[in-house]
mmCIF file with all atom_site columns, C-alpha atoms in Angstrom:
data_model
loop_
_atom_site.group_PDB
_atom_site.id
_atom_site.type_symbol
_atom_site.label_atom_id
_atom_site.label_alt_id
_atom_site.label_comp_id
_atom_site.label_asym_id
_atom_site.label_entity_id
_atom_site.label_seq_id
_atom_site.pdbx_PDB_ins_code
_atom_site.Cartn_x
_atom_site.Cartn_y
_atom_site.Cartn_z
_atom_site.occupancy
_atom_site.B_iso_or_equiv
_atom_site.pdbx_formal_charge
_atom_site.auth_seq_id
_atom_site.auth_comp_id
_atom_site.auth_asym_id
_atom_site.auth_atom_id
_atom_site.pdbx_PDB_model_num
ATOM 1   C CA . ASP A 1 1   ? 271.529 116.086 331.428 1.00 94.00 ? 1   ASP A CA 1
ATOM 2   C CA . ILE A 1 2   ? 274.905 115.725 329.747 1.00 96.00 ? 2   ILE A CA 1
ATOM 3   C CA . GLN A 1 3   ? 276.047 118.811 327.856 1.00 97.00 ? 3   GLN A CA 1
ATOM 4   C CA . LEU A 1 4   ? 278.386 118.681 324.866 1.00 98.00 ? 4   LEU A CA 1
ATOM 5   C CA . THR A 1 5   ? 280.520 121.664 323.896 1.00 98.00 ? 5   THR A CA 1
ATOM 6   C CA . GLN A 1 6   ? 282.210 121.746 320.523 1.00 98.00 ? 6   GLN A CA 1
ATOM 7   C CA . SER A 1 7   ? 285.143 123.951 319.617 1.00 98.00 ? 7   SER A CA 1
ATOM 8   C CA . PRO A 1 8   ? 285.611 125.858 317.545 1.00 97.00 ? 8   PRO A CA 1
ATOM 9   C CA . SER A 1 9   ? 282.110 126.853 316.432 1.00 98.00 ? 9   SER A CA 1
ATOM 10  C CA . PHE A 1 10  ? 283.510 128.099 313.113 1.00 97.00 ? 10  PHE A CA 1
ATOM 11  C CA . LEU A 1 11  ? 286.605 126.943 311.301 1.00 96.00 ? 11  LEU A CA 1
ATOM 12  C CA . SER A 1 12  ? 288.125 128.286 308.121 1.00 97.00 ? 12  SER A CA 1
ATOM 13  C CA . ALA A 1 13  ? 290.535 126.028 306.247 1.00 96.00 ? 13  ALA A CA 1
ATOM 14  C CA . SER A 1 14  ? 291.898 125.258 302.788 1.00 96.00 ? 14  SER A CA 1
ATOM 15  C CA . VAL A 1 15  ? 291.719 122.167 300.622 1.00 96.00 ? 15  VAL A CA 1
ATOM 16  C CA . GLY A 1 16  ? 294.527 119.856 301.707 1.00 96.00 ? 16  GLY A CA 1
ATOM 17  C CA . ASP A 1 17  ? 294.630 121.124 305.300 1.00 97.00 ? 17  ASP A CA 1
ATOM 18  C CA . ARG A 1 18  ? 294.377 118.853 308.321 1.00 97.00 ? 18  ARG A CA 1
ATOM 19  C CA . VAL A 1 19  ? 291.755 120.016 310.821 1.00 97.00 ? 19  VAL A CA 1
ATOM 20  C CA . THR A 1 20  ? 290.601 118.954 314.258 1.00 98.00 ? 20  THR A CA 1
ATOM 21  C CA . ILE A 1 21  ? 287.292 119.560 316.018 1.00 98.00 ? 21  ILE A CA 1
ATOM 22  C CA . THR A 1 22  ? 286.935 119.020 319.749 1.00 98.00 ? 22  THR A CA 1
ATOM 23  C CA . CYS A 1 23  ? 283.860 117.867 321.642 1.00 98.00 ? 23  CYS A CA 1
ATOM 24  C CA . ARG A 1 24  ? 283.844 118.027 325.436 1.00 98.00 ? 24  ARG A CA 1
ATOM 25  C CA . ALA A 1 25  ? 281.241 116.328 327.612 1.00 98.00 ? 25  ALA A CA 1
ATOM 26  C CA . SER A 1 26  ? 280.042 117.688 330.951 1.00 98.00 ? 26  SER A CA 1
ATOM 27  C CA . GLN A 1 27  ? 280.587 114.248 332.513 1.00 97.00 ? 27  GLN A CA 1
ATOM 28  C CA . ASP A 1 28  ? 282.269 110.956 331.697 1.00 98.00 ? 28  ASP A CA 1
ATOM 29  C CA . ILE A 1 29  ? 280.569 109.277 328.730 1.00 97.00 ? 29  ILE A CA 1
ATOM 30  C CA . SER A 1 30  ? 283.203 106.589 328.177 1.00 97.00 ? 30  SER A CA 1
ATOM 31  C CA . HIS A 1 31  ? 283.342 106.007 324.412 1.00 97.00 ? 31  HIS A CA 1
ATOM 32  C CA . TYR A 1 32  ? 279.642 106.660 323.747 1.00 97.00 ? 32  TYR A CA 1
ATOM 33  C CA . LEU A 1 33  ? 280.084 109.404 321.182 1.00 97.00 ? 33  LEU A CA 1
ATOM 34  C CA . ALA A 1 34  ? 279.203 109.767 317.507 1.00 98.00 ? 34  ALA A CA 1
ATOM 35  C CA . TRP A 1 35  ? 280.125 112.343 314.888 1.00 98.00 ? 35  TRP A CA 1
ATOM 36  C CA . TYR A 1 36  ? 277.899 113.487 312.038 1.00 98.00 ? 36  TYR A CA 1
ATOM 37  C CA . GLN A 1 37  ? 278.412 115.646 308.962 1.00 98.00 ? 37  GLN A CA 1
ATOM 38  C CA . GLN A 1 38  ? 275.616 117.819 307.610 1.00 98.00 ? 38  GLN A CA 1
ATOM 39  C CA . LYS A 1 39  ? 275.531 119.787 304.382 1.00 98.00 ? 39  LYS A CA 1
ATOM 40  C CA . PRO A 1 40  ? 273.001 122.581 303.746 1.00 96.00 ? 40  PRO A CA 1
ATOM 41  C CA . GLY A 1 41  ? 269.511 121.280 303.030 1.00 95.00 ? 41  GLY A CA 1
ATOM 42  C CA . ARG A 1 42  ? 270.553 117.687 303.658 1.00 97.00 ? 42  ARG A CA 1
ATOM 43  C CA . ALA A 1 43  ? 270.071 115.187 306.451 1.00 98.00 ? 43  ALA A CA 1
ATOM 44  C CA . PRO A 1 44  ? 273.033 114.479 308.717 1.00 98.00 ? 44  PRO A CA 1
ATOM 45  C CA . LYS A 1 45  ? 275.388 111.635 307.818 1.00 98.00 ? 45  LYS A CA 1
ATOM 46  C CA . LEU A 1 46  ? 277.014 109.343 310.372 1.00 98.00 ? 46  LEU A CA 1
ATOM 47  C CA . LEU A 1 47  ? 280.817 109.495 310.195 1.00 98.00 ? 47  LEU A CA 1
ATOM 48  C CA . ILE A 1 48  ? 282.201 108.000 313.395 1.00 98.00 ? 48  ILE A CA 1
ATOM 49  C CA . TYR A 1 49  ? 280.651 106.004 316.252 1.00 97.00 ? 49  TYR A CA 1
ATOM 50  C CA . SER A 1 50  ? 281.913 104.614 319.535 1.00 96.00 ? 50  SER A CA 1
ATOM 51  C CA . ALA A 1 51  ? 284.290 107.594 319.486 1.00 97.00 ? 51  ALA A CA 1
ATOM 52  C CA . SER A 1 52  ? 286.717 106.083 316.991 1.00 98.00 ? 52  SER A CA 1
ATOM 53  C CA . THR A 1 53  ? 284.983 103.564 314.705 1.00 97.00 ? 53  THR A CA 1
ATOM 54  C CA . LEU A 1 54  ? 284.660 104.696 311.113 1.00 97.00 ? 54  LEU A CA 1
ATOM 55  C CA . GLN A 1 55  ? 281.212 104.177 309.627 1.00 97.00 ? 55  GLN A CA 1
ATOM 56  C CA . SER A 1 56  ? 281.167 101.981 306.535 1.00 96.00 ? 56  SER A CA 1
ATOM 57  C CA . GLY A 1 57  ? 281.733 103.968 303.344 1.00 97.00 ? 57  GLY A CA 1
ATOM 58  C CA . VAL A 1 58  ? 283.248 107.016 305.061 1.00 98.00 ? 58  VAL A CA 1
ATOM 59  C CA . PRO A 1 59  ? 286.677 108.006 303.700 1.00 98.00 ? 59  PRO A CA 1
ATOM 60  C CA . SER A 1 60  ? 289.663 107.088 305.843 1.00 98.00 ? 60  SER A CA 1
ATOM 61  C CA . ARG A 1 61  ? 290.779 110.754 306.071 1.00 98.00 ? 61  ARG A CA 1
ATOM 62  C CA . PHE A 1 62  ? 288.126 111.015 308.821 1.00 98.00 ? 62  PHE A CA 1
ATOM 63  C CA . SER A 1 63  ? 289.143 109.713 312.233 1.00 98.00 ? 63  SER A CA 1
ATOM 64  C CA . GLY A 1 64  ? 287.931 110.018 315.796 1.00 98.00 ? 64  GLY A CA 1
ATOM 65  C CA . SER A 1 65  ? 289.656 109.700 319.129 1.00 98.00 ? 65  SER A CA 1
ATOM 66  C CA . GLY A 1 66  ? 289.106 110.259 322.812 1.00 98.00 ? 66  GLY A CA 1
ATOM 67  C CA . SER A 1 67  ? 287.200 108.855 325.744 1.00 98.00 ? 67  SER A CA 1
ATOM 68  C CA . GLY A 1 68  ? 285.686 110.052 328.979 1.00 98.00 ? 68  GLY A CA 1
ATOM 69  C CA . THR A 1 69  ? 285.030 113.761 328.505 1.00 98.00 ? 69  THR A CA 1
ATOM 70  C CA . ALA A 1 70  ? 287.264 114.825 325.621 1.00 98.00 ? 70  ALA A CA 1
ATOM 71  C CA . PHE A 1 71  ? 286.903 113.767 322.013 1.00 98.00 ? 71  PHE A CA 1
ATOM 72  C CA . ILE A 1 72  ? 288.439 114.830 318.715 1.00 98.00 ? 72  ILE A CA 1
ATOM 73  C CA . LEU A 1 73  ? 287.317 114.536 315.113 1.00 98.00 ? 73  LEU A CA 1
ATOM 74  C CA . THR A 1 74  ? 290.238 114.817 312.698 1.00 98.00 ? 74  THR A CA 1
ATOM 75  C CA . ILE A 1 75  ? 289.950 115.340 308.980 1.00 97.00 ? 75  ILE A CA 1
ATOM 76  C CA . GLY A 1 76  ? 293.238 114.790 307.216 1.00 93.00 ? 76  GLY A CA 1
ATOM 77  C CA . ALA A 1 77  ? 293.825 116.437 303.820 1.00 93.00 ? 77  ALA A CA 1
ATOM 78  C CA . LEU A 1 78  ? 290.532 118.325 303.425 1.00 96.00 ? 78  LEU A CA 1
ATOM 79  C CA . GLN A 1 79  ? 288.622 117.736 300.218 1.00 96.00 ? 79  GLN A CA 1
ATOM 80  C CA . PRO A 1 80  ? 286.112 120.200 298.686 1.00 95.00 ? 80  PRO A CA 1
ATOM 81  C CA . GLU A 1 81  ? 283.206 117.953 299.688 1.00 96.00 ? 81  GLU A CA 1
ATOM 82  C CA . ASP A 1 82  ? 284.242 118.104 303.377 1.00 97.00 ? 82  ASP A CA 1
ATOM 83  C CA . PHE A 1 83  ? 283.113 121.698 303.861 1.00 94.00 ? 83  PHE A CA 1
ATOM 84  C CA . ALA A 1 84  ? 280.020 121.250 305.988 1.00 97.00 ? 84  ALA A CA 1
ATOM 85  C CA . THR A 1 85  ? 278.810 121.434 309.583 1.00 98.00 ? 85  THR A CA 1
ATOM 86  C CA . TYR A 1 86  ? 279.913 118.747 312.026 1.00 98.00 ? 86  TYR A CA 1
ATOM 87  C CA . TYR A 1 87  ? 278.064 117.624 315.149 1.00 98.00 ? 87  TYR A CA 1
ATOM 88  C CA . CYS A 1 88  ? 278.958 115.317 317.993 1.00 98.00 ? 88  CYS A CA 1
ATOM 89  C CA . GLN A 1 89  ? 276.268 113.381 319.888 1.00 98.00 ? 89  GLN A CA 1
ATOM 90  C CA . HIS A 1 90  ? 276.609 111.438 323.103 1.00 97.00 ? 90  HIS A CA 1
ATOM 91  C CA . LEU A 1 91  ? 274.890 108.082 323.549 1.00 95.00 ? 91  LEU A CA 1
ATOM 92  C CA . ASP A 1 92  ? 275.554 107.553 327.239 1.00 95.00 ? 92  ASP A CA 1
ATOM 93  C CA . SER A 1 93  ? 272.180 108.263 328.859 1.00 94.00 ? 93  SER A CA 1
ATOM 94  C CA . TYR A 1 94  ? 268.956 109.966 327.850 1.00 94.00 ? 94  TYR A CA 1
ATOM 95  C CA . PRO A 1 95  ? 268.548 112.597 326.568 1.00 94.00 ? 95  PRO A CA 1
ATOM 96  C CA . TYR A 1 96  ? 271.071 111.919 323.790 1.00 94.00 ? 96  TYR A CA 1
ATOM 97  C CA . THR A 1 97  ? 272.119 115.529 323.213 1.00 96.00 ? 97  THR A CA 1
ATOM 98  C CA . PHE A 1 98  ? 274.118 116.969 320.335 1.00 98.00 ? 98  PHE A CA 1
ATOM 99  C CA . GLY A 1 99  ? 276.897 119.492 320.419 1.00 98.00 ? 99  GLY A CA 1
ATOM 100 C CA . GLN A 1 100 ? 276.109 122.925 319.011 1.00 98.00 ? 100 GLN A CA 1
ATOM 101 C CA . GLY A 1 101 ? 277.960 122.207 315.766 1.00 98.00 ? 101 GLY A CA 1
ATOM 102 C CA . THR A 1 102 ? 281.160 123.296 314.036 1.00 98.00 ? 102 THR A CA 1
ATOM 103 C CA . LYS A 1 103 ? 280.844 124.951 310.648 1.00 98.00 ? 103 LYS A CA 1
ATOM 104 C CA . LEU A 1 104 ? 283.844 124.233 308.444 1.00 97.00 ? 104 LEU A CA 1
ATOM 105 C CA . GLU A 1 105 ? 284.246 126.828 305.712 1.00 96.00 ? 105 GLU A CA 1
ATOM 106 C CA . ILE A 1 106 ? 286.606 127.265 302.814 1.00 90.00 ? 106 ILE A CA 1
ATOM 107 C CA . LYS A 1 107 ? 289.347 129.824 303.396 1.00 89.00 ? 107 LYS A CA 1
ATOM 108 C CA . GLU B 2 1   ? 267.914 99.523  300.180 1.00 95.00 ? 1   GLU B CA 1
ATOM 109 C CA . VAL B 2 2   ? 267.014 101.316 303.398 1.00 95.00 ? 2   VAL B CA 1
ATOM 110 C CA . GLN B 2 3   ? 264.759 104.325 302.889 1.00 97.00 ? 3   GLN B CA 1
ATOM 111 C CA . LEU B 2 4   ? 262.938 106.630 305.274 1.00 98.00 ? 4   LEU B CA 1
ATOM 112 C CA . VAL B 2 5   ? 260.330 109.092 304.009 1.00 98.00 ? 5   VAL B CA 1
ATOM 113 C CA . GLU B 2 6   ? 258.768 111.601 306.389 1.00 98.00 ? 6   GLU B CA 1
ATOM 114 C CA . SER B 2 7   ? 255.439 113.316 305.815 1.00 98.00 ? 7   SER B CA 1
ATOM 115 C CA . GLY B 2 8   ? 252.798 115.235 307.714 1.00 98.00 ? 8   GLY B CA 1
ATOM 116 C CA . GLY B 2 9   ? 254.578 118.522 308.262 1.00 97.00 ? 9   GLY B CA 1
ATOM 117 C CA . GLY B 2 10  ? 252.939 121.858 307.623 1.00 98.00 ? 10  GLY B CA 1
ATOM 118 C CA . LEU B 2 11  ? 251.674 125.055 309.164 1.00 98.00 ? 11  LEU B CA 1
ATOM 119 C CA . VAL B 2 12  ? 249.809 124.788 312.460 1.00 98.00 ? 12  VAL B CA 1
ATOM 120 C CA . GLN B 2 13  ? 248.661 127.376 314.982 1.00 98.00 ? 13  GLN B CA 1
ATOM 121 C CA . PRO B 2 14  ? 250.116 127.542 318.480 1.00 98.00 ? 14  PRO B CA 1
ATOM 122 C CA . GLY B 2 15  ? 248.337 125.058 320.709 1.00 98.00 ? 15  GLY B CA 1
ATOM 123 C CA . GLY B 2 16  ? 247.466 122.858 317.760 1.00 98.00 ? 16  GLY B CA 1
ATOM 124 C CA . SER B 2 17  ? 248.377 119.284 316.922 1.00 98.00 ? 17  SER B CA 1
ATOM 125 C CA . LEU B 2 18  ? 250.111 117.488 314.095 1.00 98.00 ? 18  LEU B CA 1
ATOM 126 C CA . ARG B 2 19  ? 251.100 113.891 313.428 1.00 98.00 ? 19  ARG B CA 1
ATOM 127 C CA . LEU B 2 20  ? 254.285 113.158 311.544 1.00 98.00 ? 20  LEU B CA 1
ATOM 128 C CA . SER B 2 21  ? 254.788 109.887 309.716 1.00 98.00 ? 21  SER B CA 1
ATOM 129 C CA . CYS B 2 22  ? 257.975 108.151 308.641 1.00 98.00 ? 22  CYS B CA 1
ATOM 130 C CA . ALA B 2 23  ? 257.481 105.357 306.135 1.00 98.00 ? 23  ALA B CA 1
ATOM 131 C CA . ALA B 2 24  ? 260.303 102.849 306.089 1.00 97.00 ? 24  ALA B CA 1
ATOM 132 C CA . SER B 2 25  ? 261.379 100.445 303.400 1.00 96.00 ? 25  SER B CA 1
ATOM 133 C CA . GLY B 2 26  ? 264.187 97.930  303.189 1.00 95.00 ? 26  GLY B CA 1
ATOM 134 C CA . PHE B 2 27  ? 263.934 96.908  306.844 1.00 95.00 ? 27  PHE B CA 1
ATOM 135 C CA . ILE B 2 28  ? 261.455 96.153  309.623 1.00 95.00 ? 28  ILE B CA 1
ATOM 136 C CA . VAL B 2 29  ? 260.684 99.163  311.805 1.00 95.00 ? 29  VAL B CA 1
ATOM 137 C CA . SER B 2 30  ? 259.632 97.112  314.824 1.00 93.00 ? 30  SER B CA 1
ATOM 138 C CA . SER B 2 31  ? 263.005 95.331  314.908 1.00 93.00 ? 31  SER B CA 1
ATOM 139 C CA . ASN B 2 32  ? 265.004 98.529  315.055 1.00 94.00 ? 32  ASN B CA 1
ATOM 140 C CA . TYR B 2 33  ? 265.820 101.522 317.233 1.00 94.00 ? 33  TYR B CA 1
ATOM 141 C CA . MET B 2 34  ? 264.001 104.487 315.681 1.00 97.00 ? 34  MET B CA 1
ATOM 142 C CA . SER B 2 35  ? 264.391 108.123 316.585 1.00 97.00 ? 35  SER B CA 1
ATOM 143 C CA . TRP B 2 36  ? 263.159 111.632 315.806 1.00 98.00 ? 36  TRP B CA 1
ATOM 144 C CA . VAL B 2 37  ? 265.614 114.534 315.636 1.00 98.00 ? 37  VAL B CA 1
ATOM 145 C CA . ARG B 2 38  ? 264.705 118.124 314.828 1.00 98.00 ? 38  ARG B CA 1
ATOM 146 C CA . GLN B 2 39  ? 266.471 121.207 313.556 1.00 98.00 ? 39  GLN B CA 1
ATOM 147 C CA . ALA B 2 40  ? 265.081 124.715 313.902 1.00 98.00 ? 40  ALA B CA 1
ATOM 148 C CA . PRO B 2 41  ? 265.799 127.022 310.955 1.00 97.00 ? 41  PRO B CA 1
ATOM 149 C CA . GLY B 2 42  ? 269.470 127.969 310.976 1.00 96.00 ? 42  GLY B CA 1
ATOM 150 C CA . LYS B 2 43  ? 270.094 126.095 314.228 1.00 97.00 ? 43  LYS B CA 1
ATOM 151 C CA . GLY B 2 44  ? 271.703 122.863 315.353 1.00 98.00 ? 44  GLY B CA 1
ATOM 152 C CA . LEU B 2 45  ? 270.363 119.353 315.795 1.00 98.00 ? 45  LEU B CA 1
ATOM 153 C CA . GLU B 2 46  ? 268.108 118.462 318.734 1.00 98.00 ? 46  GLU B CA 1
ATOM 154 C CA . TRP B 2 47  ? 267.354 114.906 319.767 1.00 97.00 ? 47  TRP B CA 1
ATOM 155 C CA . VAL B 2 48  ? 263.585 114.551 320.340 1.00 98.00 ? 48  VAL B CA 1
ATOM 156 C CA . SER B 2 49  ? 262.512 110.972 321.001 1.00 97.00 ? 49  SER B CA 1
ATOM 157 C CA . VAL B 2 50  ? 263.277 107.287 320.537 1.00 96.00 ? 50  VAL B CA 1
ATOM 158 C CA . ILE B 2 51  ? 261.419 103.988 320.453 1.00 96.00 ? 51  ILE B CA 1
ATOM 159 C CA . TYR B 2 52  ? 263.261 100.723 320.922 1.00 94.00 ? 52  TYR B CA 1
ATOM 160 C CA . SER B 2 53  ? 262.394 97.428  319.298 1.00 93.00 ? 53  SER B CA 1
ATOM 161 C CA . GLY B 2 54  ? 260.991 96.252  322.617 1.00 94.00 ? 54  GLY B CA 1
ATOM 162 C CA . GLY B 2 55  ? 258.692 99.267  322.770 1.00 94.00 ? 55  GLY B CA 1
ATOM 163 C CA . SER B 2 56  ? 260.488 101.399 325.360 1.00 95.00 ? 56  SER B CA 1
ATOM 164 C CA . THR B 2 57  ? 260.284 105.113 324.642 1.00 97.00 ? 57  THR B CA 1
ATOM 165 C CA . TYR B 2 58  ? 262.225 108.152 325.769 1.00 96.00 ? 58  TYR B CA 1
ATOM 166 C CA . TYR B 2 59  ? 261.713 111.879 325.208 1.00 97.00 ? 59  TYR B CA 1
ATOM 167 C CA . ALA B 2 60  ? 263.619 115.129 325.469 1.00 96.00 ? 60  ALA B CA 1
ATOM 168 C CA . ASP B 2 61  ? 262.405 117.212 328.394 1.00 96.00 ? 61  ASP B CA 1
ATOM 169 C CA . PHE B 2 62  ? 261.183 119.971 326.092 1.00 97.00 ? 62  PHE B CA 1
ATOM 170 C CA . VAL B 2 63  ? 258.610 117.658 324.450 1.00 98.00 ? 63  VAL B CA 1
ATOM 171 C CA . LYS B 2 64  ? 257.783 115.327 327.343 1.00 97.00 ? 64  LYS B CA 1
ATOM 172 C CA . GLY B 2 65  ? 254.058 115.206 327.929 1.00 97.00 ? 65  GLY B CA 1
ATOM 173 C CA . ARG B 2 66  ? 253.279 116.851 324.596 1.00 98.00 ? 66  ARG B CA 1
ATOM 174 C CA . PHE B 2 67  ? 254.785 114.503 321.986 1.00 98.00 ? 67  PHE B CA 1
ATOM 175 C CA . THR B 2 68  ? 254.254 110.751 321.605 1.00 98.00 ? 68  THR B CA 1
ATOM 176 C CA . ILE B 2 69  ? 256.349 108.405 319.505 1.00 98.00 ? 69  ILE B CA 1
ATOM 177 C CA . SER B 2 70  ? 254.741 105.243 318.179 1.00 98.00 ? 70  SER B CA 1
ATOM 178 C CA . ARG B 2 71  ? 254.872 102.809 315.291 1.00 97.00 ? 71  ARG B CA 1
ATOM 179 C CA . ASP B 2 72  ? 252.556 100.713 313.166 1.00 96.00 ? 72  ASP B CA 1
ATOM 180 C CA . ASN B 2 73  ? 254.260 97.387  312.653 1.00 94.00 ? 73  ASN B CA 1
ATOM 181 C CA . SER B 2 74  ? 251.895 96.343  309.873 1.00 95.00 ? 74  SER B CA 1
ATOM 182 C CA . LYS B 2 75  ? 252.790 99.446  307.872 1.00 96.00 ? 75  LYS B CA 1
ATOM 183 C CA . ASP B 2 76  ? 256.481 99.721  308.851 1.00 96.00 ? 76  ASP B CA 1
ATOM 184 C CA . THR B 2 77  ? 255.761 103.313 309.767 1.00 98.00 ? 77  THR B CA 1
ATOM 185 C CA . LEU B 2 78  ? 257.011 105.465 312.634 1.00 98.00 ? 78  LEU B CA 1
ATOM 186 C CA . TYR B 2 79  ? 254.913 108.326 314.004 1.00 98.00 ? 79  TYR B CA 1
ATOM 187 C CA . LEU B 2 80  ? 255.344 111.415 316.112 1.00 98.00 ? 80  LEU B CA 1
ATOM 188 C CA . GLN B 2 81  ? 252.119 112.800 317.547 1.00 98.00 ? 81  GLN B CA 1
ATOM 189 C CA . MET B 2 82  ? 252.729 116.421 318.497 1.00 98.00 ? 82  MET B CA 1
ATOM 190 C CA . ASN B 2 83  ? 250.211 118.214 320.730 1.00 98.00 ? 83  ASN B CA 1
ATOM 191 C CA . SER B 2 84  ? 250.172 121.641 322.385 1.00 98.00 ? 84  SER B CA 1
ATOM 192 C CA . LEU B 2 85  ? 252.559 122.938 319.763 1.00 98.00 ? 85  LEU B CA 1
ATOM 193 C CA . ARG B 2 86  ? 254.588 126.065 320.444 1.00 98.00 ? 86  ARG B CA 1
ATOM 194 C CA . ALA B 2 87  ? 256.416 128.500 318.192 1.00 98.00 ? 87  ALA B CA 1
ATOM 195 C CA . GLU B 2 88  ? 259.712 127.021 319.393 1.00 98.00 ? 88  GLU B CA 1
ATOM 196 C CA . ASP B 2 89  ? 258.716 123.627 317.968 1.00 98.00 ? 89  ASP B CA 1
ATOM 197 C CA . THR B 2 90  ? 259.148 125.068 314.476 1.00 98.00 ? 90  THR B CA 1
ATOM 198 C CA . ALA B 2 91  ? 261.776 122.900 312.828 1.00 98.00 ? 91  ALA B CA 1
ATOM 199 C CA . VAL B 2 92  ? 262.587 120.292 310.240 1.00 98.00 ? 92  VAL B CA 1
ATOM 200 C CA . TYR B 2 93  ? 261.835 116.930 311.821 1.00 98.00 ? 93  TYR B CA 1
ATOM 201 C CA . TYR B 2 94  ? 263.958 113.962 310.763 1.00 98.00 ? 94  TYR B CA 1
ATOM 202 C CA . CYS B 2 95  ? 263.314 110.317 311.488 1.00 98.00 ? 95  CYS B CA 1
ATOM 203 C CA . ALA B 2 96  ? 266.321 108.065 311.731 1.00 98.00 ? 96  ALA B CA 1
ATOM 204 C CA . ARG B 2 97  ? 267.243 104.422 312.290 1.00 97.00 ? 97  ARG B CA 1
ATOM 205 C CA . GLY B 2 98  ? 269.917 103.497 314.766 1.00 94.00 ? 98  GLY B CA 1
ATOM 206 C CA . LYS B 2 99  ? 272.748 101.017 314.728 1.00 87.00 ? 99  LYS B CA 1
ATOM 207 C CA . THR B 2 100 ? 273.368 98.627  317.617 1.00 82.00 ? 100 THR B CA 1
ATOM 208 C CA . GLY B 2 101 ? 274.970 101.364 319.676 1.00 76.00 ? 101 GLY B CA 1
ATOM 209 C CA . ASP B 2 102 ? 272.094 103.808 319.104 1.00 89.00 ? 102 ASP B CA 1
ATOM 210 C CA . GLN B 2 103 ? 274.026 106.048 316.743 1.00 93.00 ? 103 GLN B CA 1
ATOM 211 C CA . LEU B 2 104 ? 271.835 107.168 313.841 1.00 96.00 ? 104 LEU B CA 1
ATOM 212 C CA . GLU B 2 105 ? 272.849 105.403 310.661 1.00 96.00 ? 105 GLU B CA 1
ATOM 213 C CA . TYR B 2 106 ? 269.982 106.122 308.258 1.00 97.00 ? 106 TYR B CA 1
ATOM 214 C CA . TRP B 2 107 ? 268.029 109.372 308.024 1.00 98.00 ? 107 TRP B CA 1
ATOM 215 C CA . GLY B 2 108 ? 264.997 110.579 306.136 1.00 98.00 ? 108 GLY B CA 1
ATOM 216 C CA . GLN B 2 109 ? 264.932 113.831 304.190 1.00 97.00 ? 109 GLN B CA 1
ATOM 217 C CA . GLY B 2 110 ? 262.969 115.647 306.874 1.00 98.00 ? 110 GLY B CA 1
ATOM 218 C CA . THR B 2 111 ? 259.581 117.349 307.057 1.00 98.00 ? 111 THR B CA 1
ATOM 219 C CA . LEU B 2 112 ? 259.085 120.990 308.027 1.00 98.00 ? 112 LEU B CA 1
ATOM 220 C CA . VAL B 2 113 ? 256.753 121.914 310.858 1.00 98.00 ? 113 VAL B CA 1
ATOM 221 C CA . THR B 2 114 ? 255.889 125.588 311.241 1.00 98.00 ? 114 THR B CA 1
ATOM 222 C CA . VAL B 2 115 ? 254.004 126.733 314.330 1.00 98.00 ? 115 VAL B CA 1
ATOM 223 C CA . SER B 2 116 ? 252.640 130.208 313.782 1.00 97.00 ? 116 SER B CA 1
ATOM 224 C CA . SER B 2 117 ? 249.437 132.184 313.970 1.00 96.00 ? 117 SER B CA 1
#
């Protein structure tokens, strides 16, 4: 099975900061990666798919990059509503595992 | 408008069974990729199972042989039959609909399953 490792697991930042979250795959998954945002008590929300395609309705301050085994989620100019937990998920082969999550907190 | 509403969660003893339902509206379940994802209390997301429009199914190793995904096309409802439940199956179970690349675009609100004696 393909393992995904996110870093960091916890991130403290301020409104207006630019942050990056990394997701590394245990083997080449091409561009088959998605990013989700989850707020407490809520279902996850799709942000990015195919590594770099922004889901409809998601603000343009979110962007994704990478291919193969290394991927990055970038949030430019953090807004108060962006403080949440972020997960990557690969879609290369079953099982479609998730990363362990990155909790983004307000500094 | 696409909506997914899960039901059927609750408290069950170890070794017991439970069937989760996910009622869909705004689209046809049988024409879409549908998945179950779970989240143990305070933990991360775990992919559980999927059913494709053509009927193919796949499962995570930790539920293979115990859980069965299915759908009722006449009711536009997705199911997850869970047998031989264990304490570690305690989680909120979400159903979700995929986009063309299998990423999960629409999610339900989740239903809590608690396995405990």
